[in-house]
Each structure stands twice: as C-alpha cells, then as structure tokens.
Coordinates of C-alpha atoms and ligand atoms in Angstrom, one line a residue:
M10 CA -36.1 -16.2 -39.9
E11 CA -38.7 -14.6 -37.7
Q12 CA -38.6 -17.6 -35.4
Y13 CA -34.9 -17.7 -35.4
S14 CA -34.6 -14.1 -34.4
I15 CA -37.1 -14.6 -31.6
L16 CA -35.2 -17.6 -30.4
F17 CA -31.9 -15.7 -30.6
R18 CA -33.3 -12.8 -28.7
T19 CA -34.8 -15.1 -26.0
L20 CA -31.6 -17.0 -25.9
G21 CA -29.6 -13.8 -25.8
G22 CA -31.5 -12.4 -22.9
F23 CA -31.1 -15.7 -21.1
M24 CA -27.4 -15.7 -21.7
V25 CA -27.1 -12.2 -20.3
A26 CA -29.1 -13.2 -17.2
L27 CA -26.9 -16.3 -16.8
A28 CA -23.7 -14.2 -17.3
I29 CA -24.8 -11.8 -14.6
L30 CA -25.7 -14.7 -12.3
L31 CA -22.4 -16.4 -12.8
S32 CA -20.2 -13.2 -12.6
G33 CA -18.4 -12.6 -9.3
S34 CA -20.3 -9.6 -8.3
G35 CA -23.6 -11.2 -9.4
L36 CA -22.9 -14.0 -7.0
A37 CA -21.9 -11.7 -4.2
H38 CA -25.2 -9.9 -4.5
A39 CA -27.3 -12.9 -5.2
A40 CA -27.0 -14.9 -2.0
P41 CA -28.2 -12.3 0.5
G42 CA -29.9 -10.2 -2.1
L43 CA -32.4 -12.8 -3.2
S44 CA -34.1 -12.8 0.2
V45 CA -32.9 -9.6 2.1
A46 CA -33.5 -5.9 1.4
Q47 CA -35.1 -6.3 -2.0
R48 CA -37.0 -3.2 -0.8
P49 CA -35.7 -0.7 1.8
P50 CA -36.1 -2.0 5.3
M51 CA -38.9 -0.5 7.5
G52 CA -39.2 -0.7 11.2
W53 CA -38.0 0.7 14.5
S54 CA -34.6 1.1 16.1
S55 CA -33.9 1.7 19.9
W56 CA -31.1 4.2 19.9
S57 CA -32.8 7.6 19.4
S58 CA -35.5 7.2 22.0
L59 CA -34.2 4.7 24.5
R60 CA -30.3 5.0 24.1
G61 CA -28.8 2.6 26.7
S62 CA -32.0 2.4 28.7
I63 CA -33.1 -0.8 26.9
S64 CA -34.4 -4.0 28.4
A65 CA -36.4 -7.0 27.4
T66 CA -39.5 -5.2 28.8
S67 CA -39.0 -1.9 26.9
I68 CA -38.1 -3.6 23.6
K69 CA -41.3 -5.8 23.8
A70 CA -43.4 -2.7 24.5
Q71 CA -42.0 -1.0 21.4
A72 CA -42.5 -4.2 19.3
L73 CA -46.1 -4.4 20.4
A74 CA -46.7 -0.7 19.5
L75 CA -45.1 -1.3 16.1
H76 CA -47.3 -4.4 15.6
D77 CA -50.5 -2.5 16.6
N78 CA -49.9 0.7 14.6
F79 CA -47.4 0.2 11.8
Q80 CA -47.1 -3.4 10.8
K81 CA -49.9 -3.4 8.3
Y82 CA -48.1 -0.6 6.4
G83 CA -45.0 -2.6 5.9
Y84 CA -42.9 -1.8 9.0
Q85 CA -41.4 -5.0 10.3
Y86 CA -38.0 -4.7 12.0
V87 CA -37.6 -4.3 15.7
N88 CA -33.9 -3.4 16.1
V89 CA -32.0 -3.4 19.4
D90 CA -29.2 -0.9 19.1
A91 CA -26.1 -0.2 21.2
E92 CA -25.7 -1.1 24.9
W93 CA -27.6 -4.4 25.0
N94 CA -24.4 -6.3 25.7
S95 CA -22.0 -6.7 28.6
G96 CA -18.9 -8.8 28.7
I97 CA -18.1 -11.9 26.6
D98 CA -19.0 -15.5 26.6
K99 CA -16.6 -18.4 26.8
Y100 CA -15.8 -18.1 23.1
G101 CA -14.9 -14.4 23.2
R102 CA -18.2 -13.2 21.7
V103 CA -20.1 -10.2 23.2
T104 CA -23.1 -11.3 25.2
W105 CA -26.2 -9.8 26.7
D106 CA -26.3 -7.6 29.8
P107 CA -28.2 -9.8 32.3
K108 CA -29.6 -6.7 34.1
K109 CA -31.3 -5.6 30.9
F110 CA -32.1 -9.0 29.3
P111 CA -32.3 -11.5 32.2
D112 CA -33.3 -14.4 30.0
G113 CA -31.0 -13.5 27.1
I114 CA -31.8 -12.3 23.6
A115 CA -33.5 -15.4 22.2
P116 CA -36.8 -15.0 24.1
V117 CA -37.1 -11.3 23.0
A118 CA -36.5 -12.3 19.4
Q119 CA -39.1 -15.0 19.8
Y120 CA -41.7 -12.6 21.2
V121 CA -41.0 -10.2 18.2
H122 CA -41.4 -13.1 15.8
S123 CA -44.6 -14.1 17.5
L124 CA -46.0 -10.7 16.5
G125 CA -45.1 -11.5 12.9
L126 CA -42.2 -9.0 13.0
K127 CA -38.4 -9.4 12.5
F128 CA -35.6 -8.9 15.1
G129 CA -32.4 -6.9 14.8
I130 CA -29.3 -6.4 16.9
Y131 CA -26.2 -4.3 17.1
L132 CA -22.5 -5.2 16.9
V133 CA -19.1 -3.6 16.2
P134 CA -16.3 -5.4 14.2
G135 CA -13.1 -6.6 15.7
I136 CA -12.2 -8.5 18.8
P137 CA -13.4 -7.1 22.2
A138 CA -10.7 -6.1 24.6
A139 CA -12.1 -8.6 27.1
A140 CA -11.6 -11.5 24.6
V141 CA -8.0 -10.4 24.0
A142 CA -7.4 -10.3 27.8
A143 CA -9.1 -13.7 28.3
N144 CA -7.4 -15.3 25.2
S145 CA -10.7 -17.1 24.6
P146 CA -10.8 -20.3 22.6
I147 CA -12.5 -19.9 19.2
K148 CA -15.5 -22.1 19.0
G149 CA -15.1 -25.3 17.0
T150 CA -11.4 -24.9 16.5
S151 CA -8.1 -25.5 18.4
Y152 CA -7.3 -21.8 18.0
H153 CA -7.4 -19.0 20.5
I154 CA -7.9 -15.2 20.2
S155 CA -4.1 -14.7 20.4
D156 CA -3.8 -16.7 17.2
I157 CA -5.9 -14.3 15.2
A158 CA -5.6 -10.9 17.0
D159 CA -3.5 -8.0 15.6
T160 CA -3.3 -5.9 18.8
S161 CA -1.3 -3.2 16.9
L162 CA -4.5 -2.2 15.0
P163 CA -7.9 -1.2 16.3
G164 CA -10.9 -3.6 15.7
N165 CA -13.2 -0.7 14.7
T166 CA -13.5 3.1 14.8
A167 CA -14.9 3.4 18.3
N168 CA -11.7 3.7 20.3
D169 CA -12.9 0.8 22.5
S170 CA -9.5 -0.9 22.9
S171 CA -10.6 -3.7 20.6
A172 CA -8.1 -5.5 18.4
A173 CA -8.2 -6.1 14.7
I174 CA -8.6 -9.6 13.2
D175 CA -5.7 -10.9 11.1
Y176 CA -7.5 -12.8 8.4
T177 CA -4.3 -14.3 7.1
K178 CA -4.4 -16.5 10.3
P179 CA -6.3 -19.8 10.5
G180 CA -9.1 -19.4 13.0
A181 CA -10.0 -15.8 11.9
A182 CA -12.9 -16.7 9.6
A183 CA -14.1 -19.3 12.2
Y184 CA -14.2 -16.6 14.9
V185 CA -16.5 -14.4 12.7
Q186 CA -18.5 -17.4 11.8
S187 CA -19.0 -18.2 15.5
Q188 CA -20.3 -14.7 16.1
A189 CA -22.7 -14.9 13.1
D190 CA -23.8 -18.4 14.2
I191 CA -24.8 -17.3 17.7
L192 CA -26.8 -14.4 16.4
A193 CA -28.6 -16.7 14.0
S194 CA -29.3 -19.1 16.8
W195 CA -31.0 -16.3 18.8
G196 CA -33.3 -15.6 15.8
V197 CA -31.6 -12.4 14.6
D198 CA -32.8 -11.1 11.2
Y199 CA -30.9 -7.8 11.0
I200 CA -27.4 -6.9 12.1
K201 CA -26.4 -3.2 12.5
M202 CA -22.6 -3.2 12.3
D203 CA -21.4 0.1 13.8
F204 CA -18.1 1.9 13.9
V205 CA -17.1 0.5 10.6
G206 CA -14.2 2.2 8.8
P207 CA -13.0 3.8 6.7
G208 CA -15.7 6.3 7.7
G209 CA -16.8 8.0 10.8
G210 CA -16.2 7.1 14.4
V211 CA -13.6 8.3 16.9
I212 CA -10.4 6.8 15.4
A213 CA -9.3 5.5 12.0
A214 CA -9.8 1.8 11.2
D215 CA -10.1 -0.3 8.1
N216 CA -12.9 -2.9 8.3
R217 CA -13.4 -3.6 4.6
V218 CA -12.1 -7.2 5.0
D219 CA -14.2 -7.7 8.1
I220 CA -17.3 -6.8 6.2
E221 CA -16.4 -9.2 3.4
H222 CA -16.0 -12.0 6.1
W223 CA -19.3 -11.0 7.8
H224 CA -21.0 -11.3 4.4
Q225 CA -19.6 -14.8 4.0
A226 CA -20.4 -15.8 7.6
I227 CA -24.0 -14.7 7.3
L228 CA -24.3 -16.9 4.2
G229 CA -22.6 -19.6 6.3
T230 CA -25.4 -19.5 8.9
G231 CA -28.1 -20.3 6.3
R232 CA -30.3 -17.7 7.9
P233 CA -31.2 -14.6 5.9
M234 CA -29.8 -11.7 8.0
H235 CA -29.7 -8.1 6.8
L236 CA -26.2 -6.5 7.2
E237 CA -26.4 -2.7 7.7
L238 CA -23.2 -0.6 8.1
S239 CA -22.7 2.5 10.3
N240 CA -21.7 5.3 10.2
S241 CA -20.5 7.9 7.7
L242 CA -19.1 5.1 5.5
S243 CA -16.3 6.2 3.2
F244 CA -17.6 7.2 -0.2
A245 CA -14.4 6.0 -1.9
D246 CA -15.3 2.4 -0.8
A247 CA -19.0 2.6 -1.9
S248 CA -18.6 -0.3 -4.3
T249 CA -17.2 -2.5 -1.4
W250 CA -20.2 -1.6 0.8
E251 CA -22.5 -2.2 -2.1
R252 CA -21.1 -5.6 -2.7
Y253 CA -21.0 -7.0 0.8
S254 CA -23.8 -5.3 2.8
N255 CA -27.4 -4.4 2.5
G256 CA -27.1 -0.8 3.4
W257 CA -24.8 1.8 4.8
R258 CA -25.1 5.1 6.7
I259 CA -24.0 7.8 4.3
T260 CA -23.4 10.3 7.1
G261 CA -23.3 11.0 10.9
D262 CA -26.0 10.6 13.4
I263 CA -29.4 12.2 13.0
E264 CA -29.6 12.9 16.8
C265 CA -28.6 16.4 17.9
Y266 CA -26.9 15.2 21.2
S267 CA -25.4 18.4 22.6
H268 CA -25.6 20.4 19.4
C269 CA -29.3 21.5 19.9
T270 CA -32.2 21.0 22.2
G271 CA -34.5 18.5 20.4
L272 CA -33.9 14.9 19.6
T273 CA -33.0 16.2 16.1
N274 CA -33.2 19.6 14.3
F275 CA -33.9 20.4 10.7
T276 CA -31.1 22.9 10.1
V277 CA -28.5 21.2 12.2
R278 CA -29.2 17.6 11.1
V279 CA -31.9 16.9 8.5
A280 CA -31.0 19.6 5.9
L281 CA -27.4 18.3 5.7
R282 CA -28.7 15.1 4.0
F283 CA -29.9 17.0 1.0
A284 CA -26.2 17.9 0.2
D285 CA -24.9 14.4 1.2
V286 CA -27.1 12.0 -0.7
P287 CA -26.9 12.8 -4.4
K288 CA -23.4 11.3 -5.0
W289 CA -24.5 8.0 -3.3
V290 CA -27.6 7.6 -5.5
P291 CA -25.9 5.3 -8.1
F292 CA -25.0 2.8 -5.4
A293 CA -28.6 2.2 -4.2
G294 CA -30.7 -0.6 -5.5
P295 CA -32.4 -3.9 -4.6
G296 CA -30.4 -5.6 -1.8
H297 CA -28.4 -2.4 -0.9
W298 CA -29.7 1.0 0.1
N299 CA -28.4 4.4 1.2
D300 CA -29.2 4.9 4.9
L301 CA -30.0 8.4 6.0
D302 CA -30.4 7.3 9.7
S303 CA -33.5 7.0 11.8
I304 CA -36.8 8.8 11.2
E305 CA -37.3 11.2 14.1
V306 CA -41.1 11.5 13.7
G307 CA -43.7 10.1 16.1
N308 CA -43.7 12.1 19.3
G309 CA -44.8 15.5 18.0
A310 CA -42.8 18.6 18.8
A311 CA -40.7 16.7 21.4
N312 CA -38.6 15.3 18.5
G313 CA -37.4 18.8 17.5
L314 CA -39.2 19.2 14.2
T315 CA -42.1 21.4 13.1
P316 CA -45.0 19.6 11.3
D317 CA -43.7 20.8 7.9
E318 CA -40.2 19.6 8.8
R319 CA -41.5 16.2 9.7
Q320 CA -43.2 15.8 6.3
T321 CA -40.1 17.0 4.6
M322 CA -37.9 14.5 6.4
L323 CA -40.2 11.7 5.3
T324 CA -40.3 13.1 1.8
L325 CA -36.5 13.0 1.4
W326 CA -36.1 9.6 2.9
S327 CA -38.9 8.2 0.7
I328 CA -37.7 9.7 -2.6
E329 CA -34.3 8.2 -1.7
S330 CA -35.7 4.8 -0.9
A331 CA -33.8 5.0 2.4
P332 CA -34.6 2.6 5.2
L333 CA -37.7 3.8 7.1
L334 CA -36.5 3.0 10.7
L335 CA -38.4 4.9 13.3
G336 CA -36.2 6.4 16.1
T337 CA -39.1 7.6 18.2
D338 CA -41.0 6.3 21.2
L339 CA -43.8 4.3 19.7
T340 CA -45.6 4.1 23.1
K341 CA -46.1 7.9 23.0
L342 CA -47.5 8.4 19.5
D343 CA -48.7 11.8 18.3
P344 CA -51.8 11.3 16.1
F345 CA -50.6 13.7 13.3
D346 CA -47.2 12.0 13.2
L347 CA -49.0 8.6 12.9
T348 CA -50.8 9.8 9.8
L349 CA -47.5 11.0 8.3
L350 CA -45.8 7.7 9.0
T351 CA -48.6 5.5 7.6
N352 CA -49.4 7.4 4.4
P353 CA -49.5 4.4 1.9
E354 CA -48.8 6.5 -1.2
V355 CA -45.6 8.0 0.4
I356 CA -44.4 4.6 1.7
A357 CA -45.0 3.2 -1.8
V358 CA -42.5 5.7 -3.2
D359 CA -39.9 4.6 -0.7
Q360 CA -40.5 0.9 -1.4
A361 CA -40.5 1.3 -5.2
G362 CA -36.8 1.7 -5.0
H363 CA -36.1 4.6 -7.5
P364 CA -33.8 7.0 -5.7
A365 CA -34.3 10.6 -6.8
L366 CA -31.8 13.3 -7.9
P367 CA -32.1 17.1 -7.6
V368 CA -32.5 19.1 -10.8
S369 CA -30.3 21.7 -9.2
Q370 CA -29.0 22.5 -5.7
A371 CA -28.0 26.1 -6.6
T372 CA -30.8 27.5 -4.4
Q373 CA -32.8 26.4 -1.4
Q374 CA -35.9 26.0 -3.6
Q375 CA -35.2 22.5 -4.9
V376 CA -37.0 20.0 -7.2
W377 CA -35.9 16.4 -7.0
F378 CA -37.2 13.7 -9.3
A379 CA -37.0 10.0 -10.3
D380 CA -38.1 8.0 -13.3
N381 CA -40.2 5.1 -12.0
H382 CA -39.7 3.2 -15.2
D383 CA -43.4 2.5 -15.4
G384 CA -44.4 5.7 -17.3
S385 CA -44.6 7.7 -14.1
Y386 CA -42.2 10.0 -12.3
T387 CA -41.8 11.0 -8.7
V388 CA -41.3 14.7 -8.2
A389 CA -40.6 16.4 -4.8
L390 CA -40.6 20.1 -4.2
F391 CA -38.7 21.5 -1.2
N392 CA -38.3 24.9 0.3
L393 CA -35.2 24.6 2.5
A394 CA -35.2 28.3 3.2
N395 CA -36.2 29.9 6.5
T396 CA -38.7 32.1 4.7
P397 CA -41.7 31.2 2.5
A398 CA -41.1 30.7 -1.2
T399 CA -42.5 29.4 -4.4
V400 CA -41.0 26.3 -5.9
T401 CA -41.5 25.4 -9.5
A402 CA -41.0 22.0 -11.2
T403 CA -40.6 22.6 -15.0
W404 CA -41.2 19.3 -16.9
S405 CA -38.7 20.0 -19.6
Q406 CA -35.9 20.4 -17.0
L407 CA -36.8 16.9 -15.8
G408 CA -36.6 15.4 -19.3
I409 CA -40.4 15.0 -19.3
T410 CA -42.5 16.0 -22.3
G411 CA -45.6 17.8 -21.0
P412 CA -48.4 18.0 -20.4
V413 CA -48.6 15.7 -17.4
T414 CA -51.3 14.7 -14.9
A415 CA -50.1 15.2 -11.3
R416 CA -51.2 13.8 -8.0
N417 CA -50.3 15.1 -4.6
L418 CA -49.3 12.0 -2.6
W419 CA -49.4 13.6 0.9
T420 CA -52.9 14.8 0.5
H421 CA -54.2 12.1 -1.9
T422 CA -55.4 14.8 -4.3
N423 CA -55.4 14.7 -8.1
L424 CA -54.1 18.0 -9.4
G425 CA -55.2 17.5 -13.0
L426 CA -53.4 18.5 -16.1
Q427 CA -50.3 20.6 -15.7
P428 CA -49.1 21.8 -19.1
A429 CA -45.5 22.8 -18.7
S430 CA -44.8 23.2 -15.0
Y431 CA -46.2 23.0 -11.5
S432 CA -45.6 25.6 -8.8
A433 CA -46.3 25.5 -5.0
S434 CA -46.1 28.2 -2.4
L435 CA -44.2 26.5 0.4
A436 CA -43.7 27.6 4.1
P437 CA -40.2 27.4 5.5
H438 CA -38.8 23.9 5.3
A439 CA -42.1 22.6 3.7
S440 CA -42.4 20.2 0.8
Q441 CA -44.8 18.5 -1.6
L442 CA -44.5 15.1 -3.1
L443 CA -46.1 14.4 -6.5
R444 CA -46.5 11.5 -8.9
V445 CA -46.7 12.8 -12.4
V446 CA -47.6 10.9 -15.6
P447 CA -47.0 12.4 -19.1
S448 CA -50.4 12.4 -20.9
Ligands
LIG504 C1 -8.8 6.9 22.8 O1 -8.9 6.4 24.1 C2 -7.7 6.7 24.9 C3 -7.9 6.1 26.2 O2 -8.4 4.8 26.2 C4 -7.6 8.2 25.0 O3 -6.4 8.5 25.7 C5 -7.5 8.8 23.6 O4 -7.5 10.2 23.7 C6 -8.7 8.4 22.8 N1 -8.6 8.9 21.4 C7 -9.5 9.7 20.8 C8 -9.2 10.2 19.5 O5 -10.5 10.0 21.4
LIG505 C1 -33.2 24.1 14.9 O1 -32.0 24.8 15.2 C2 -32.0 26.1 14.7 C3 -30.5 26.6 14.7 O2 -30.0 26.4 16.0 C4 -33.0 26.9 15.5 O3 -33.0 28.3 15.0 C5 -34.4 26.3 15.3 O4 -35.3 27.0 16.1 C6 -34.3 24.9 15.7 N1 -35.6 24.3 15.3 C7 -36.6 23.9 16.1 C8 -37.9 23.4 15.6 O5 -36.4 23.9 17.3

C-alpha cells in the first residue's frame, strides 16, 4: 500500500507536470520561457541618457563600461533603443542609419557578444510608411506589402503613418518572420517592441495579434530572443501580454522630459509606480515580468534623484522583480550610485522573482512584503512623504508569526530578533529593505 501510494503520488505529480506542459498556455510559455527571462533581465538601455545620439562608437563605450563595472553582478543586456534606424531595406524592413552605424548592426552585436554580454534592439509593430509607398516584396514569398497592408488602420500607437498588417492575408506572417529573421541574423538577443496597443502612445492601435505573431516568429528563428513590450500596456489585456511576451511596461516613461528639470523626478515619476504596480503583480513570474522602466541611477544628482530617492527606486524595482535596465551614462559613474547598483543582496531580491504587495496604501508610510517560499520574507519600508516619519512593519499584519530575525540588505547588517514588529525613522522618500525569517 505504502509503495502504491508513493507511486501514485509520483505518477500524479508527473501527470500534472505533463498536463501543464501539453496545455495550450503551457506550450505558449514553454518555448521562449525555457531559455529567456527566467529571471528579470538586467543591463543597460540607450534611451534615457543618449536618446537619438547613438552610434556604434557610443554603444560600444557603454557596453565596455557595463562589462567593466556591472557584468559580474548579473547585468548582461546592452539595448539599443529608438532612432538607430533610417529607411527600409529591399524587403520593406527597417534598417540601420548609416551615419550612426556605418557598418550596420551585426558588428556592434558581435562586439557586445565578445565581452560576454547580450545585445538588444528596438522596433515598433506594423508596416513602415516607406514600405507601403515602395510596395516592397516580402522576402521568400511572391507577395508584396500591398497584399498584406491594411492602410485604414495604424500599425502601432506612434502616429508614424505606418499601416496595420492584415493577418488573414497570405504573406503577413512571412513578413513578420522576415523581420525576426534579420534581427536574429544580426545577433539580437532582446527586442523592445514600442508603441504597442492597446496602451499608451499617441493614437489608438490594437497590436495584440502582432505580438502573437512576433512570439511565433521569434520561435521560428530558432534564436532565443527576449520580447519586451512598451509602453503603458493595457491592463485588460494582461493575460495576452503574459502569454506572448517576456515583459511589458506597466506605465509611461520614467524620464521627465519637459515636466521637470532632471532626467527623472521622484514625485513626478518614480512615486507613481507605487500606485500602479500592485494590480499587475499576479501576472509576473518566470518568463514574463512587470517593467517599471529604466533605472535612473548612476550619475549622481544629475539624474534628478536624491541619494535616498535613488535607494528607494532600486528598492521598489527589486521587490517587484522588475527588469534592472540602467538608463544612465555608464561612462560617467558616480561612486555612491555604483555601490547602490551593485549591492548583491538587493540584486538577489530582484532576481529571486517574488513580486511584493503593500500591506496598505492608505498612508505614505508603507510596508511591502513578499513570501520567498523558502522560509524567509522580503519586507520593504517606505516613507513616501516629504517630511520625516517612522514606518513600522508589524509581523502579524504580514501573516508572519513572530518573533523574526531581520537583516538590513542595503547595509548588510543583522538586526537580531524582532519580537512583534520593526520600526525605522525614515527621511523624506527614504526606504529600508529587510529579509526576515520567523524564528
Ligand atoms: C497624427 O499625425 C498627423 C500628421 O501626420 C497630425 O495631423 C495629427 O494631429 C496627429 N495626431 C495626434 C493625436 O497627435
Ligand atoms: C521633483 O519635483 C518636485 C515637484 O516639482 C520638486 O519639488 C522637487 O524638488 C524635485 N526633486 C528634485 C530632487 O529635484
């Protein structure tokens, strides 16, 4: 009997695993998920610091700085963002700007790979206006852009005069495949797909079917490529994004642009994420993560955040297991910021993949926590107010039976036994990050 029941339990577990593997959604996750984004991506992205002033030279300089200062902590992606491209190739696919990348993209990707890093690039869905105008042939088919374009609908949310792809037409999937294939041939490891709707952007567009086709096309290349969606993706479609991508921007840009003076600002940009992220937490997990946008820490006060605000930004991103993609200029590193960005205990919280939830958001003194499913909990204390305040984590409110032993992860300090609660006096916009273990 004993042996039977063990056999049954083992077989039962196996059958459940098999059922998950064979189910539709299991398969959709499995193919990219097995190799991509099992942990939140870490690296650097060009938009915040360089904007359109990118070139082969500047990307290589940032890649080298990432290699020298960050790679050993787990940062690996070097992501070229918007404005790398100019015009289309003979098959209607966007291609590089020869003034910025005189030898194309492949040699830059090759250099990044030679450092042991991974290479990312940026695209928008739909058919570029230039490809519609040229009625380009679709590679490997007898079709042309006019056979697949729906010029009555926009290709994306950017208001860039692009056309939508009509996937009921033969040649449509082949066009997306030809785009994925050329990125794979350049050595791309990460694709940021911007102006994806329903979501943010300038105009309304529906790219849900595009993302499904991109997912398939990436599988079709045989090359593992991370697919990240931007920006302000519609929450109503969260399960679609979860199924077909490896991450999605939950909200708008972290950059201030004309809304304030720094690159970003705590009140105007960072603090908004505290309200935005909780509802998205159930959708994050291995293979697909909630993206809070670039980390604007690295160049000291020039990035628009006080030292406390920088630590708080990293604390929120880490407890949410958000991508840690640096937006700052890595060739002008501030020594204090470097210590924040390379704190192994904080990075480990991010990479462990247990997104946290707030106990309450009724006040600006907030406690967020996550069960790490290894007998420990992550607990973060935030003072989001503009004045100093005491923040208290009460174990019973977290579903933890005290006493606990606590460790301050930012300072690498054991805080000893904390019977029923833990309190910290926090400066405006300051935070603490703890690992607690019931004892
Ligand atoms: C979209 O672009 C057109 C010009 O190309 C402009 O007239 C229109 O106002 C833009 N729409 C929005 C919402 O910005
Ligand atoms: C962020 O913006 C707020 C509101 O405009 C401003 O009071 C604050 O000084 C800014 N923070 C920094 C560090 O510049």
